[in-house]
């Protein structure tokens, strides 16, 4: 635990990639193997289930520190992080407990089914046996609130430095449905893997947003243009007579889309396709809104009624493996030709389509095609170089997304909450409202889009203009108008406003706009009618 806490501190105290890589590589070279595996799991989102609620932790910490709960609650928003607040208010440790990272995780998992008094005794014993930084990390293990500033790519680079194994091979090994309970360091990282897990996907290739004029990319004939549909990026794997569907976030989604099972009977084993899972109207041959797809995303099993209400297809746009052969280094033009032949021979009632090419002789033609994207339920265009291989991760040069401009609305900030990590002392998470006659109705939250200087400025204002407090949230005097940008809008009975936004963020701080000129709920509903 001491080594892991030192690693956590080293990563938290720098923004330099080279320093983070070196710290991780050193840790992966020297830490116990079980701890290394758990560190990889924690950094890649495989966290142990939370056994204790944050409410209990706050109560126990306040009691153990000998302070009233209200005082603890007052400290929490100032510090901005629950784990750190607990570590700071607790008395000095009474003893020293030496236990590894994996040992502490085992202790916490052993409390899953324990009574509250047993859980409390175990947590207090740990707090009394750990110095502050290790307490802080221990609290993070309980709450699962990891923000260590380490991407999957950076972690893989550090593993490659520590082990001498190629990054691409490690990236492939770390994908798929593995758990630190079921693998060892040797089986996950070191051991030869000639027969890779049949369900394991390939690393996804990610695109950059076009950052200039598209014609700067060269001759339009060198590029494949496709619609960028609003669905779920997925990789469909057909191997060994079974099918597996993975999201871009490495989540196994197979059971949520049972309609894809029939593809096993029509496509050869050793087929891996990259595409977009869409709710789809097969009679109109057109994608449905993301709102229709959303109810299926969180379901482990899908009832017949939902299958009928939101039928789905895979809009396939790339072929990564064919008859067991890895095609990723094959140029896109050839991969697509094989995919087109394979899908062209399938019965039309199957839940799969080839992503159509947007034909164009000039960049102006593509600009016109892009301009109608929102009208047909698309987000814009994808531009892919026809000669390009299929790479791993986000690489500039061959894949670009040319999205339409976002929708925007001017809204009033009414609530503020402190951030976490390096922004724990700043107010960065805001709730926004629009006018409904003379009332302000909250409709969305946003926490990105401002510069650090702007966050510091609004933080100073929030502290001087707080009208009420609700735990870590502060109500503020309605005064500031912000332009909120978003990708889509849909009806939502869960929200007081009746709408929910997709990917909201702060585009501009409208210091030039008075409060009474912010948009209205009627404006939001008009957008909903047009784009929802």
Coordinates of C-alpha atoms in Angstrom, one line a residue:
X1 CA 0.0 0.0 0.0
X2 CA 2.9 2.3 0.8
X3 CA 4.3 1.9 -2.8
X4 CA 0.8 2.4 -4.3
X5 CA 0.2 5.5 -2.2
X6 CA 3.6 6.9 -3.4
X7 CA 2.7 6.2 -7.0
X8 CA -0.7 7.9 -6.5
X9 CA 1.1 11.0 -5.1
X10 CA 3.7 11.0 -7.9
X11 CA 0.9 10.9 -10.5
X12 CA -1.2 13.5 -8.8
X13 CA 1.7 16.0 -8.5
X14 CA 2.6 16.3 -12.2
X15 CA 1.0 16.9 -15.5
X16 CA 4.1 15.8 -17.5
X17 CA 3.5 12.6 -19.4
X18 CA 7.2 11.5 -19.3
X19 CA 7.2 11.8 -15.5
X20 CA 4.0 9.8 -15.1
X21 CA 5.3 7.1 -17.5
X22 CA 8.5 6.8 -15.5
X23 CA 6.7 6.5 -12.2
X24 CA 4.3 3.9 -13.5
X25 CA 7.1 1.9 -15.2
X26 CA 9.1 1.9 -11.9
X27 CA 6.1 0.7 -10.0
X28 CA 5.3 -2.1 -12.5
X29 CA 8.9 -3.2 -12.3
X30 CA 9.1 -3.4 -8.5
X31 CA 5.6 -3.8 -6.9
X32 CA 4.2 -7.2 -5.9
X33 CA 2.6 -8.9 -8.8
X34 CA -0.9 -9.0 -7.3
X35 CA -0.7 -5.3 -6.7
X36 CA 0.4 -4.7 -10.3
X37 CA -2.6 -6.5 -11.6
X38 CA -5.0 -4.5 -9.3
X39 CA -3.3 -1.3 -10.3
X40 CA -3.9 -2.0 -14.0
X41 CA -7.5 -2.9 -13.1
X42 CA -8.1 0.3 -11.2
X43 CA -6.6 2.5 -13.9
X44 CA -8.7 0.8 -16.6
X45 CA -12.0 1.1 -14.7
X46 CA -12.2 -2.3 -13.2
X47 CA -12.9 -1.2 -9.7
X48 CA -14.2 -3.3 -6.7
X49 CA -17.8 -2.8 -5.9
X50 CA -18.5 -0.2 -3.3
X51 CA -19.3 -1.9 0.0
X52 CA -20.0 1.1 2.2
X53 CA -22.1 4.2 1.4
X54 CA -20.5 7.6 1.5
X55 CA -23.2 8.6 4.0
X56 CA -21.9 6.0 6.5
X57 CA -18.3 7.0 5.8
X58 CA -19.1 10.7 6.6
X59 CA -20.9 9.8 9.8
X60 CA -18.1 7.4 11.0
X61 CA -15.4 9.9 10.2
X62 CA -17.1 12.8 12.0
X63 CA -17.7 10.6 15.0
X64 CA -14.1 9.2 15.1
X65 CA -12.7 12.7 14.7
X66 CA -14.9 14.0 17.6
X67 CA -16.6 16.7 15.5
X68 CA -20.3 17.3 14.8
X69 CA -21.5 16.0 11.4
X70 CA -22.4 19.5 10.3
X71 CA -18.8 20.7 10.7
X72 CA -17.6 17.8 8.6
X73 CA -20.2 18.6 6.0
X74 CA -18.9 22.2 6.0
X75 CA -15.3 21.1 5.5
X76 CA -16.2 18.8 2.6
X77 CA -17.1 21.4 -0.1
X78 CA -14.0 23.5 1.0
X79 CA -11.7 20.5 0.4
X80 CA -13.7 19.3 -2.6
X81 CA -12.9 15.6 -2.2
X82 CA -14.6 13.2 0.3
X83 CA -11.6 10.8 0.6
X84 CA -9.2 13.7 1.3
X85 CA -11.7 15.4 3.8
X86 CA -11.9 12.2 5.8
X87 CA -8.1 11.7 5.8
X88 CA -7.6 15.3 7.0
X89 CA -10.1 15.3 9.9
X90 CA -9.1 12.0 11.4
X91 CA -6.8 11.9 14.5
X92 CA -3.2 10.7 14.1
X93 CA -2.9 6.9 13.6
X94 CA -2.5 4.8 16.8
X95 CA -0.5 2.0 15.2
X96 CA 0.9 1.0 11.8
X97 CA -0.7 -1.7 9.7
X98 CA 1.4 -3.1 6.9
X99 CA -0.7 -4.5 4.2
X100 CA -0.4 -4.6 0.4
X101 CA -2.8 -3.0 -2.0
X102 CA -4.4 -6.3 -2.9
X103 CA -4.6 -7.2 0.8
X104 CA -6.6 -4.0 1.5
X105 CA -8.9 -4.7 -1.4
X106 CA -9.4 -8.2 -0.1
X107 CA -10.3 -6.7 3.3
X108 CA -12.9 -4.4 1.8
X109 CA -14.4 -7.1 -0.3
X110 CA -14.8 -9.2 2.8
X111 CA -17.1 -6.6 4.2
X112 CA -19.6 -6.9 1.3
X113 CA -22.1 -9.0 3.3
X114 CA -21.1 -7.9 6.8
X115 CA -23.3 -6.1 9.3
X116 CA -22.8 -2.4 9.8
X117 CA -21.0 -2.7 13.2
X118 CA -18.5 -5.1 11.7
X119 CA -17.9 -2.8 8.7
X120 CA -17.5 0.2 11.0
X121 CA -15.0 -1.6 13.2
X122 CA -12.9 -2.7 10.2
X123 CA -12.9 0.8 8.7
X124 CA -11.9 2.5 12.0
X125 CA -9.2 -0.1 12.5
X126 CA -7.8 0.7 9.1
X127 CA -8.0 4.5 9.7
X128 CA -6.1 4.1 13.0
X129 CA -3.4 2.0 11.3
X130 CA -2.6 4.1 8.2
X131 CA -0.7 7.4 7.8
X132 CA -2.7 10.3 6.1
X133 CA -1.7 9.6 2.4
X134 CA -2.4 5.9 2.7
X135 CA -5.7 6.7 4.5
X136 CA -6.5 8.9 1.5
X137 CA -5.8 6.1 -1.0
X138 CA -7.7 3.6 1.2
X139 CA -10.7 5.9 1.2
X140 CA -10.4 6.0 -2.6
X141 CA -10.6 2.2 -2.7
X142 CA -13.8 2.4 -0.8
X143 CA -15.5 5.2 -2.8
X144 CA -14.1 4.2 -6.2
X145 CA -13.5 7.9 -7.0
X146 CA -10.3 7.6 -9.0
X147 CA -9.0 10.5 -11.1
X148 CA -5.3 9.8 -11.5
X149 CA -4.8 11.6 -14.8
X150 CA -3.6 8.3 -16.5
X151 CA -5.1 7.3 -19.8
X152 CA -5.1 3.7 -21.0
X153 CA -2.5 4.6 -23.6
X154 CA -0.1 6.1 -21.0
X155 CA -0.5 3.1 -18.7
X156 CA 0.2 0.7 -21.7
X157 CA 3.3 2.8 -22.6
X158 CA 4.6 2.4 -19.0
X159 CA 3.9 -1.3 -19.1
X160 CA 5.8 -1.6 -22.3
X161 CA 8.8 0.2 -20.8
X162 CA 8.7 -2.0 -17.7
X163 CA 8.3 -5.3 -19.5
X164 CA 9.9 -4.9 -23.0
X165 CA 6.6 -6.1 -24.6
X166 CA 5.3 -4.1 -27.6
X167 CA 2.6 -1.6 -26.8
X168 CA 0.3 -2.9 -29.5
X169 CA 0.5 -6.4 -28.0
X170 CA -0.1 -5.1 -24.5
X171 CA -3.1 -3.0 -25.7
X172 CA -4.7 -6.2 -27.2
X173 CA -4.0 -8.2 -24.0
X174 CA -5.6 -5.6 -21.7
X175 CA -8.8 -5.5 -23.8
X176 CA -11.7 -7.9 -23.2
X177 CA -13.5 -9.4 -20.3
X178 CA -10.8 -10.0 -17.7
X179 CA -10.9 -9.5 -14.0
X180 CA -8.1 -9.2 -11.4
X181 CA -9.7 -12.1 -9.5
X182 CA -9.3 -14.5 -12.5
X183 CA -5.9 -13.5 -13.9
X184 CA -2.3 -13.3 -12.7
X185 CA 0.4 -10.9 -13.8
X186 CA 2.0 -13.7 -15.7
X187 CA -1.2 -14.8 -17.6
X188 CA -2.3 -11.2 -18.3
X189 CA 1.0 -9.6 -19.2
X190 CA 4.0 -12.0 -19.5
X191 CA 2.8 -15.4 -20.8
X192 CA 2.7 -16.1 -24.5
X193 CA -0.9 -15.9 -25.8
X194 CA -1.0 -17.9 -29.1
X195 CA -4.7 -18.6 -28.7
X196 CA -6.2 -15.3 -27.6
X197 CA -9.5 -15.2 -25.9
X198 CA -12.1 -15.7 -28.6
X199 CA -14.1 -12.8 -27.3
X200 CA -11.3 -10.3 -27.2
X201 CA -11.8 -7.2 -29.4
X202 CA -9.1 -5.2 -31.2
X203 CA -8.2 -1.7 -29.9
X204 CA -10.5 0.8 -31.5
X205 CA -9.3 3.4 -34.0
X206 CA -10.4 6.9 -33.0
X207 CA -10.8 10.0 -35.1
X208 CA -9.9 13.7 -34.5
X209 CA -12.2 16.6 -35.2
X210 CA -11.3 18.4 -38.4
X211 CA -9.3 21.4 -37.2
X212 CA -9.0 23.4 -40.4
X213 CA -10.7 23.4 -43.7
X214 CA -11.4 19.9 -45.1
X215 CA -9.9 20.7 -48.5
X216 CA -6.5 21.0 -46.8
X217 CA -6.6 17.2 -46.5
X218 CA -5.9 16.9 -50.2
X219 CA -7.8 15.4 -53.2
X220 CA -11.3 14.5 -52.2
X221 CA -11.0 11.3 -54.2
X222 CA -8.4 10.0 -51.7
X223 CA -11.1 9.9 -49.0
X224 CA -14.1 7.9 -48.0
X225 CA -16.9 10.0 -46.6
X226 CA -19.7 8.4 -44.4
X227 CA -22.4 9.7 -42.2
X228 CA -21.5 10.0 -38.5
X229 CA -24.6 8.5 -37.0
X230 CA -25.6 9.0 -33.3
X231 CA -25.5 5.5 -31.9
X232 CA -23.1 3.3 -29.9
X233 CA -19.7 2.5 -31.4
X234 CA -19.4 -1.3 -31.3
X235 CA -17.1 -4.1 -32.4
X236 CA -18.9 -7.3 -33.4
X237 CA -16.8 -10.5 -33.0
X238 CA -17.9 -13.8 -34.6
X239 CA -15.5 -16.5 -33.5
X240 CA -15.8 -20.2 -32.5
X241 CA -19.5 -20.3 -33.3
X242 CA -20.3 -17.4 -30.8
X243 CA -20.7 -13.7 -31.1
X244 CA -19.5 -10.9 -28.8
X245 CA -20.3 -7.2 -29.0
X246 CA -18.0 -4.7 -27.3
X247 CA -18.5 -1.0 -26.9
X248 CA -15.6 1.5 -27.4
X249 CA -15.4 1.8 -23.6
X250 CA -14.6 -1.9 -23.4
X251 CA -18.0 -2.9 -22.1
X252 CA -19.4 -6.2 -23.2
X253 CA -22.9 -5.5 -24.7
X254 CA -23.7 -8.9 -26.2
X255 CA -26.9 -9.7 -24.2
X256 CA -28.4 -6.2 -24.8
X257 CA -28.5 -6.9 -28.6
X258 CA -29.7 -10.5 -29.0
X259 CA -30.8 -9.8 -32.6
X260 CA -27.1 -10.1 -33.7
X261 CA -27.0 -13.8 -32.7
X262 CA -28.4 -14.8 -36.1
X263 CA -25.3 -13.4 -37.9
X264 CA -23.3 -16.3 -36.7
X265 CA -25.2 -18.5 -39.2
X266 CA -24.4 -16.3 -42.2
X267 CA -20.9 -15.0 -41.7
X268 CA -17.7 -17.1 -41.4
X269 CA -15.9 -17.7 -38.1
X270 CA -13.1 -15.2 -37.6
X271 CA -15.1 -12.2 -38.6
X272 CA -14.6 -8.9 -36.7
X273 CA -16.5 -5.7 -37.8
X274 CA -16.3 -2.2 -36.5
X275 CA -19.5 -0.1 -36.7
X276 CA -22.3 1.8 -35.1
X277 CA -25.2 0.1 -33.2
X278 CA -28.3 2.1 -34.2
X279 CA -32.0 1.9 -33.4
X280 CA -33.3 1.4 -36.9
X281 CA -36.6 1.7 -38.9
X282 CA -36.2 -1.2 -41.4
X283 CA -39.3 -0.2 -43.4
X284 CA -38.0 3.3 -44.0
X285 CA -34.3 2.1 -44.0
X286 CA -33.4 5.0 -41.7
X287 CA -31.8 5.3 -38.3
X288 CA -34.0 6.3 -35.4
X289 CA -33.0 8.8 -32.7
X290 CA -30.6 8.0 -30.0
X291 CA -33.5 8.5 -27.6
X292 CA -35.0 5.3 -29.0
X293 CA -31.7 3.4 -28.4
X294 CA -31.0 4.7 -24.9
X295 CA -33.5 2.4 -23.0
X296 CA -31.4 -0.6 -24.2
X297 CA -28.1 0.7 -23.1
X298 CA -28.4 0.0 -19.4
X299 CA -30.3 -3.3 -19.7
X300 CA -28.6 -6.7 -19.1
X301 CA -31.6 -8.5 -20.7
X302 CA -34.0 -7.0 -23.2
X303 CA -37.8 -7.9 -23.0
X304 CA -39.7 -8.6 -26.3
X305 CA -41.6 -5.3 -25.9
X306 CA -38.4 -3.3 -25.9
X307 CA -37.0 -5.3 -28.8
X308 CA -40.1 -4.4 -30.8
X309 CA -40.0 -0.7 -29.8
X310 CA -36.3 -0.2 -30.5
X311 CA -35.1 -2.7 -33.2
X312 CA -31.4 -2.3 -33.8
X313 CA -28.8 -3.0 -36.5
X314 CA -25.1 -2.7 -36.8
X315 CA -24.1 -0.1 -39.4
X316 CA -20.8 -1.7 -40.3
X317 CA -18.1 0.5 -41.7
X318 CA -14.9 -1.5 -41.3
X319 CA -13.7 -5.1 -41.4
X320 CA -10.8 -5.9 -39.0
X321 CA -10.7 -9.7 -39.3
X322 CA -12.0 -12.0 -42.0
X323 CA -11.9 -15.8 -41.9
X324 CA -9.5 -15.5 -39.0
X325 CA -7.0 -13.2 -40.8
X326 CA -6.1 -9.8 -39.2
X327 CA -6.8 -7.2 -41.9
X328 CA -5.9 -4.1 -39.9
X329 CA -2.7 -3.4 -42.0
X330 CA -4.7 -3.8 -45.2
X331 CA -5.7 -0.5 -46.8
X332 CA -9.2 0.7 -46.1
X333 CA -10.2 0.5 -49.7
X334 CA -9.5 -3.2 -49.8
X335 CA -11.0 -3.9 -46.3
X336 CA -14.2 -2.1 -47.4
X337 CA -14.4 -4.1 -50.7
X338 CA -14.3 -7.4 -48.8
X339 CA -16.9 -6.1 -46.3
X340 CA -19.1 -4.9 -49.1
X341 CA -19.0 -8.3 -50.8
X342 CA -19.6 -10.1 -47.6
X343 CA -22.7 -8.0 -46.6
X344 CA -24.0 -7.8 -50.1
X345 CA -24.6 -11.6 -50.1
X346 CA -26.7 -11.5 -46.9
X347 CA -30.5 -11.6 -46.7
X348 CA -31.9 -8.1 -46.3
X349 CA -33.8 -8.9 -43.1
X350 CA -30.6 -9.5 -41.1
X351 CA -29.8 -6.7 -38.6
X352 CA -26.7 -5.4 -40.4
X353 CA -26.0 -2.8 -43.1
X354 CA -23.0 -1.4 -44.9
X355 CA -22.4 2.2 -44.0
X356 CA -23.1 4.0 -47.3
X357 CA -20.5 6.1 -48.9
X358 CA -21.4 9.8 -49.3
X359 CA -20.6 10.4 -53.0
X360 CA -18.9 13.7 -53.8
X361 CA -16.7 15.1 -56.6
X362 CA -15.6 18.1 -54.6
X363 CA -15.2 19.2 -51.0
X364 CA -18.1 21.6 -51.6
X365 CA -20.3 18.6 -52.4
X366 CA -19.4 17.1 -49.0
X367 CA -20.0 20.4 -47.3
X368 CA -23.5 20.4 -48.7
X369 CA -24.0 16.8 -47.5
X370 CA -22.8 17.7 -44.1
X371 CA -25.1 20.7 -43.9
X372 CA -28.2 18.4 -43.9
X373 CA -26.8 16.0 -41.2
X374 CA -29.1 17.1 -38.3
X375 CA -32.2 16.9 -40.6
X376 CA -31.5 13.2 -41.1
X377 CA -30.4 12.4 -37.6
X378 CA -26.7 12.4 -38.2
X379 CA -23.9 14.3 -36.3
X380 CA -21.9 15.1 -39.4
X381 CA -19.5 13.2 -41.6
X382 CA -16.6 10.8 -41.1
X383 CA -13.6 11.2 -43.4
X384 CA -11.2 8.3 -43.8
X385 CA -8.2 8.0 -46.0
X386 CA -8.7 5.1 -48.5
X387 CA -5.1 4.0 -48.3
X388 CA -5.0 4.0 -44.5
X389 CA -4.5 0.9 -42.2
X390 CA -6.7 0.4 -39.1
X391 CA -4.6 1.8 -36.2
X392 CA -5.1 1.7 -32.5
X393 CA -6.2 4.7 -30.4
X394 CA -6.4 8.3 -31.5
X395 CA -4.0 9.1 -34.4
X396 CA -3.9 12.2 -36.5
X397 CA -3.9 12.0 -40.2
X398 CA -6.1 9.3 -41.6
X399 CA -9.5 9.5 -39.7
X400 CA -11.3 12.7 -39.1
X401 CA -14.8 13.6 -37.9
X402 CA -16.4 16.6 -39.5
X403 CA -19.3 17.3 -37.2
X404 CA -22.0 19.9 -37.6
X405 CA -21.9 22.9 -35.3
X406 CA -23.6 22.2 -32.0
X407 CA -26.9 23.5 -30.9
X408 CA -26.7 26.4 -28.4
X409 CA -28.9 28.1 -25.9
X410 CA -28.2 31.0 -23.4
X411 CA -28.9 30.0 -19.8
X412 CA -28.6 31.4 -16.3
X413 CA -26.2 29.8 -13.7
X414 CA -28.2 29.1 -10.5
X415 CA -26.1 26.4 -8.6
X416 CA -22.4 25.8 -8.3
X417 CA -20.3 22.9 -6.9
X418 CA -16.6 22.5 -6.4
X419 CA -14.6 20.2 -8.7
X420 CA -12.2 17.5 -7.6
X421 CA -8.5 16.7 -7.9
X422 CA -6.5 19.8 -9.0
X423 CA -9.8 21.7 -9.3
X424 CA -11.0 20.8 -5.8
X425 CA -10.6 24.5 -4.7
X426 CA -12.5 25.8 -7.6
X427 CA -16.2 25.9 -8.5
X428 CA -16.4 24.1 -11.8
X429 CA -19.7 22.2 -11.8
X430 CA -22.8 24.3 -12.6
X431 CA -26.5 24.0 -12.9
X432 CA -28.2 26.2 -15.5
X433 CA -31.8 27.4 -15.9
X434 CA -34.0 29.0 -18.6
X435 CA -37.0 31.4 -18.1
X436 CA -40.5 30.1 -17.7
X437 CA -42.5 33.3 -17.4
X438 CA -40.9 34.9 -14.3
X439 CA -39.4 31.7 -13.0
X440 CA -36.0 30.1 -13.7
X441 CA -36.4 26.4 -14.4
X442 CA -33.2 24.2 -14.2
X443 CA -32.6 22.1 -17.2
X444 CA -29.0 21.0 -17.4
X445 CA -25.6 20.8 -15.7
X446 CA -22.2 21.5 -17.3
X447 CA -18.6 21.4 -16.0
X448 CA -16.4 22.0 -19.0
X449 CA -15.6 24.7 -21.5
X450 CA -14.1 27.5 -19.4
X451 CA -10.5 28.3 -19.1
X452 CA -8.7 28.0 -15.7
X453 CA -8.7 31.8 -15.4
X454 CA -12.4 31.9 -16.0
X455 CA -13.0 29.1 -13.4
X456 CA -11.0 31.1 -10.9
X457 CA -13.0 34.3 -11.7
X458 CA -16.4 32.6 -11.3
X459 CA -15.2 30.8 -8.1
X460 CA -14.5 34.2 -6.5
X461 CA -17.9 35.4 -7.5
X462 CA -19.7 32.3 -6.2
X463 CA -18.1 32.7 -2.8
X464 CA -19.3 36.2 -2.5
X465 CA -22.8 35.6 -3.9
X466 CA -23.9 32.3 -2.3
X467 CA -27.6 32.5 -1.1
X468 CA -28.0 29.0 0.3
X469 CA -26.1 25.7 0.7
X470 CA -27.2 22.1 0.1
X471 CA -24.2 20.0 1.2
X472 CA -21.5 20.7 -1.4
X473 CA -23.9 22.6 -3.6
X474 CA -24.2 26.4 -3.4
X475 CA -27.2 28.3 -4.7
X476 CA -26.1 31.6 -6.1
X477 CA -27.8 34.9 -7.1
X478 CA -29.1 34.6 -10.7
X479 CA -26.8 37.0 -12.6
X480 CA -24.5 35.3 -15.1
X481 CA -25.5 34.0 -18.5
X482 CA -23.6 31.3 -20.3
X483 CA -24.0 29.9 -23.8
X484 CA -24.5 26.2 -23.5
X485 CA -23.6 24.0 -26.5
X486 CA -24.9 20.5 -26.9
X487 CA -25.2 17.8 -29.5
X488 CA -28.9 16.8 -29.1
X489 CA -32.0 17.2 -27.2
X490 CA -34.7 14.8 -26.1
X491 CA -37.8 14.6 -23.9
X492 CA -37.2 13.6 -20.3
X493 CA -39.9 13.1 -17.7
X494 CA -37.2 12.8 -15.0
X495 CA -36.3 16.5 -15.4
X496 CA -38.4 19.4 -14.2
X497 CA -37.9 21.1 -17.5
X498 CA -39.1 18.1 -19.4
X499 CA -35.9 17.9 -21.6
X500 CA -32.5 16.5 -21.4
X501 CA -29.4 17.6 -23.4
X502 CA -26.7 15.4 -24.9
X503 CA -23.1 16.3 -24.1
X504 CA -23.8 19.8 -22.7
X505 CA -20.8 22.1 -22.1
X506 CA -20.1 25.8 -21.6
X507 CA -19.3 27.4 -24.9
X508 CA -19.0 31.0 -23.8
X509 CA -19.5 33.2 -20.7
X510 CA -21.9 35.8 -22.0
X511 CA -20.8 38.8 -20.0
X512 CA -22.4 40.9 -22.7
X513 CA -25.9 39.5 -22.2
X514 CA -28.3 40.7 -19.4
X515 CA -30.2 38.2 -17.3
X516 CA -33.5 38.9 -18.8
X517 CA -32.2 38.0 -22.3
X518 CA -31.5 34.4 -21.5
X519 CA -33.5 31.8 -23.4
X520 CA -36.8 30.4 -22.3
X521 CA -38.4 27.0 -21.8
X522 CA -40.5 27.7 -24.9
X523 CA -37.2 28.0 -26.9
X524 CA -36.1 24.7 -25.5
X525 CA -39.4 23.0 -26.4
X526 CA -39.1 24.5 -29.9
X527 CA -35.7 22.9 -30.3
X528 CA -37.2 19.6 -28.9
X529 CA -39.9 19.7 -31.6
X530 CA -37.4 20.3 -34.3
X531 CA -34.5 18.1 -33.3
X532 CA -35.8 15.7 -30.6

